[in-house]
Short mmCIF file of C-alpha atoms in Angstrom, two decimals:
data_model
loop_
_atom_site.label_atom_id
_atom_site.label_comp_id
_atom_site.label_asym_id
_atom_site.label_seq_id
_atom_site.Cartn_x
_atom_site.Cartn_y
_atom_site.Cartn_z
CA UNK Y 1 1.44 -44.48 -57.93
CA UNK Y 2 -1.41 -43.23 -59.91
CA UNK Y 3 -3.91 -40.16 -59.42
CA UNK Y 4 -6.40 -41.95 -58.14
CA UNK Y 5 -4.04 -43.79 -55.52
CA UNK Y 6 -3.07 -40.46 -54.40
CA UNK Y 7 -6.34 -38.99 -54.38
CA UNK Y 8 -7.45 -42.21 -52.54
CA UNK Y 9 -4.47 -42.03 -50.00
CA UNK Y 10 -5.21 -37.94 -49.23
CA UNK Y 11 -9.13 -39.08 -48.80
CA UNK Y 12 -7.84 -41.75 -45.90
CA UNK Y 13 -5.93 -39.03 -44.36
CA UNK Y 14 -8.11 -35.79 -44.17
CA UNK Y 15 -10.11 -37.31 -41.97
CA UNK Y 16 -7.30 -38.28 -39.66
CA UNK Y 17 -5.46 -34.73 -39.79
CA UNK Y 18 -8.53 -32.69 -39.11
CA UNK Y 19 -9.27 -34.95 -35.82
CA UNK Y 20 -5.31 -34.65 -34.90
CA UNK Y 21 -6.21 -30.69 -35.33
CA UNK Y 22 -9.38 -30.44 -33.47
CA UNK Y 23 -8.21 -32.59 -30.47
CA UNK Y 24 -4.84 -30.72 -30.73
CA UNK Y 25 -7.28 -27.63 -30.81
CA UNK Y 26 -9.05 -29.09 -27.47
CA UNK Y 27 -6.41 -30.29 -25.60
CA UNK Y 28 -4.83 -26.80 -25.54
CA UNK Y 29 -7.58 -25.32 -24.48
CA UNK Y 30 -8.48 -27.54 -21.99
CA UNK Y 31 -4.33 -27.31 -20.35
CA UNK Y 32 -5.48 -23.20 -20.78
CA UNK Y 33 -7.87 -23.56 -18.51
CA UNK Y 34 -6.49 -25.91 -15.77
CA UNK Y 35 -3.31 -23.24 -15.64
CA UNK Y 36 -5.55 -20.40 -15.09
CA UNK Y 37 -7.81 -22.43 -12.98
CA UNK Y 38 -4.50 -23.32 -10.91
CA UNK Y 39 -3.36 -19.64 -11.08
CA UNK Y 40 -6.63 -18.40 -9.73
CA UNK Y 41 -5.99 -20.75 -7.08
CA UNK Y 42 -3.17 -20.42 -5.93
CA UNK Y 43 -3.66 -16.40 -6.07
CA UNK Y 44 -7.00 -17.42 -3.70
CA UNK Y 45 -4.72 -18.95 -1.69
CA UNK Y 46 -2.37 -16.59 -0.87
CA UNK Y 47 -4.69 -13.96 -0.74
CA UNK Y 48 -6.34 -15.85 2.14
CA UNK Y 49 -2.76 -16.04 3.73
CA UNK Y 50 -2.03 -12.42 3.23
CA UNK Y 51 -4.91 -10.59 3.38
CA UNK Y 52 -4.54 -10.35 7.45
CA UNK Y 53 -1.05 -9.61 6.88
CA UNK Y 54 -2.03 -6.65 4.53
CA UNK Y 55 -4.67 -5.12 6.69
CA UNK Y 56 -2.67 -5.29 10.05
CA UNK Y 57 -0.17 -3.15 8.04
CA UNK Y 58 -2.49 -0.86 7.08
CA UNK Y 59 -4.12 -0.91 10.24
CA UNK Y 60 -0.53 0.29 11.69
CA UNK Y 61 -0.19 3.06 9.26
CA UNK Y 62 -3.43 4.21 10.29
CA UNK Y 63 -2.14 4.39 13.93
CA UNK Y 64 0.79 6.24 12.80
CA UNK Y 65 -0.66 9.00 11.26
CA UNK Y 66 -3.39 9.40 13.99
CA UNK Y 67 -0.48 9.55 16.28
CA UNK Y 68 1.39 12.18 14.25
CA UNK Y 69 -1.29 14.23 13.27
CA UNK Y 70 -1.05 17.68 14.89
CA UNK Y 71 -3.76 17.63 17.28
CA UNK Y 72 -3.22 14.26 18.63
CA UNK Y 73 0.64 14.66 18.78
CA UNK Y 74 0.45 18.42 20.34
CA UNK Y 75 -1.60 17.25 22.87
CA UNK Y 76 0.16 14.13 23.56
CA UNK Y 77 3.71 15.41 24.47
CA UNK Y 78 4.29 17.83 26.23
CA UNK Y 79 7.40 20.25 27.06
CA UNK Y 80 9.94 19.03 29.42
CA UNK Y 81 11.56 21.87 29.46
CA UNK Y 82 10.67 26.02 28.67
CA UNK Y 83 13.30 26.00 25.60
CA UNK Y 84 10.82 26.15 22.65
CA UNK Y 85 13.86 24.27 20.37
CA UNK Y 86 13.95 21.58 22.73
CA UNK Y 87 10.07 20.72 22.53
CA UNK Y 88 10.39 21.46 18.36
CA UNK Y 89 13.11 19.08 18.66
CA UNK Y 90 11.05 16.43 21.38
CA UNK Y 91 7.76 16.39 18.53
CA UNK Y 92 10.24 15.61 15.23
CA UNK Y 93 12.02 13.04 17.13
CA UNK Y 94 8.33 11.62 18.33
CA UNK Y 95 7.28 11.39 14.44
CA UNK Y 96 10.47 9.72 13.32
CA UNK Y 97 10.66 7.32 16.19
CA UNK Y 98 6.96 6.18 15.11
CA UNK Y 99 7.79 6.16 11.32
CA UNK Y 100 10.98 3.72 12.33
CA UNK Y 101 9.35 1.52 14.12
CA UNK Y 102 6.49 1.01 11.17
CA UNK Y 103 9.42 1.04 8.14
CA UNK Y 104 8.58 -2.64 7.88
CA UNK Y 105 5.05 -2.14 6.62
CA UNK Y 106 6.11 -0.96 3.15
CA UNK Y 107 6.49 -4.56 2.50
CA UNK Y 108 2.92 -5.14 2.33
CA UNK Y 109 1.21 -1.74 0.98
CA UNK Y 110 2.03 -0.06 -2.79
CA UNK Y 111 4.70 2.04 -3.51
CA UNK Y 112 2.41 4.68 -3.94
CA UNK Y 113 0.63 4.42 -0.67
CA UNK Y 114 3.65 4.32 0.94
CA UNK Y 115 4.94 7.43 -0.77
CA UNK Y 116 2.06 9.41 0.50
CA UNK Y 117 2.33 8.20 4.07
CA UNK Y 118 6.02 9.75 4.41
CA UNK Y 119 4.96 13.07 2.37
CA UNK Y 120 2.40 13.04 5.32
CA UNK Y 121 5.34 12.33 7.67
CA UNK Y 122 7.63 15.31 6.29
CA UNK Y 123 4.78 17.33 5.82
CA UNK Y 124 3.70 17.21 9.69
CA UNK Y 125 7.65 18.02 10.57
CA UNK Y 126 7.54 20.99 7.97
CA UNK Y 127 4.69 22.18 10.62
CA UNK Y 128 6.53 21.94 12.90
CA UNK Y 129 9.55 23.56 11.62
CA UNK Y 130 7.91 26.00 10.43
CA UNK Y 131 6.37 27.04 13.16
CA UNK Y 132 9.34 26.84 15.52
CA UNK Y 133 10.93 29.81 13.07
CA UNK Y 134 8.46 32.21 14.62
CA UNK Y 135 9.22 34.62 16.70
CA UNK Y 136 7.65 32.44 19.77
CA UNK Y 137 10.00 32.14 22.74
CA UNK Y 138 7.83 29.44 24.90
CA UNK Y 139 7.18 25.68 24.21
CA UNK Y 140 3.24 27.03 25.17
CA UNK Y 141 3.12 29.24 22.50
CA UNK Y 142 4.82 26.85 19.71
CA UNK Y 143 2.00 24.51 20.70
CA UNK Y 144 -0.42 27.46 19.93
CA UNK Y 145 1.51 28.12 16.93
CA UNK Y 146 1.19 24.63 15.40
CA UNK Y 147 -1.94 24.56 16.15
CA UNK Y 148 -3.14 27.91 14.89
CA UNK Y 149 -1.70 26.66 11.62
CA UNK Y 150 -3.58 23.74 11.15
CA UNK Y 151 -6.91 25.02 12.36
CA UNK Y 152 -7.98 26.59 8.67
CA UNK Y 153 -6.42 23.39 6.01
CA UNK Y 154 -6.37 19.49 5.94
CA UNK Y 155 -3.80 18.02 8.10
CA UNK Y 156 -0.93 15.94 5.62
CA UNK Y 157 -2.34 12.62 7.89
CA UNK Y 158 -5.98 13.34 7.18
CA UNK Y 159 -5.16 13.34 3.51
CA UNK Y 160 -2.53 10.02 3.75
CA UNK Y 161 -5.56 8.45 5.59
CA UNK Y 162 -8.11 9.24 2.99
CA UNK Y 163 -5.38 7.42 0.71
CA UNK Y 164 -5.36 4.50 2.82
CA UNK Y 165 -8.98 3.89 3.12
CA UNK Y 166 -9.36 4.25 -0.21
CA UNK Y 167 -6.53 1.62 -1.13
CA UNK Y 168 -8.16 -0.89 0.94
CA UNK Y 169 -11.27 -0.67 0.19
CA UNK Y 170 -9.97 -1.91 -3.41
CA UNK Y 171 -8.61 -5.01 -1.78
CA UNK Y 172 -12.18 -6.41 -1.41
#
């Protein structure tokens, strides 16, 4: 084979390599796009399936906390008895029976969210604890107590709730 065979035989396939490149160059792109088009998808799809799911958890959680906020729950049970132990004892169980039956919804919220939620929920039982260590000797007056204390800050469930709002609000 001579030079100019070889230089004839590269000239016949330049052409051909840089149209093997540039529809090799295409055809990626183009099976790019169909898996992100297919991802986006798929996430739409789910998102339409779960979405409902999502909010009804959050919508729960949002129940919970206005149920164990201090107001709500002070006013809501109410001494069975005059020992002021047994009605400290009658709101904690109250709170953790609630958080129990809503453990399920972590599924469906962030880890984060649902850190905050149970600060709220230990936070509300500190309250409650701590006011039971007064020197109060009536379930009456713990009520008063807990209540007092709360008047002059942020409840823990107001501030899990501003949380929560704000975290779905970022699913739109």
């Amino acid at each position: 084979m001579s030079g100019d065979d070889i230089f004839q035989l590269f000239a016949f396939l330049l052409p051909a390599v840089v149209t093997g490149a540039v529809a090799f160059y295409f055809f990626r792109l183009h099976t790019r796009n169909e898996d992100g088009r297919r991802r986006f998808l798929l996430h739409k799809d789910s998102q339409k399936d779960t979405l409902p799911i999502r909010l009804q958890a959050y919508e729960r959680m949002v129940l919970f906390l206005e149920r164990i906020s201090i107001n709500s729950l002070v006013v809501r049970v109410a001494p069975k008895s005059k020992d002021k132990n047994d009605y400290e004892n009658l709101l904690i169980k109250q709170i953790e029976t609630e958080f129990e039956h809503n453990l399920s919804q972590q599924i469906y919220m962030s880890d984060e969210c649902w850190n905050i939620i149970k600060a709220a929920k230990n936070a509300t039982i500190q309250l409650i604890r701590s006011a039971g260590m007064s020197d109060t000797d009536s379930p009456d007056k713990l009520r008063e107590d807990i209540l007092n204390q709360t008047m002059d800050k942020q409840s823990p469930s107001a501030t899990a709730l501003a949380f929560i709002k704000n975290e779905v609000s970022d699913l739109w």
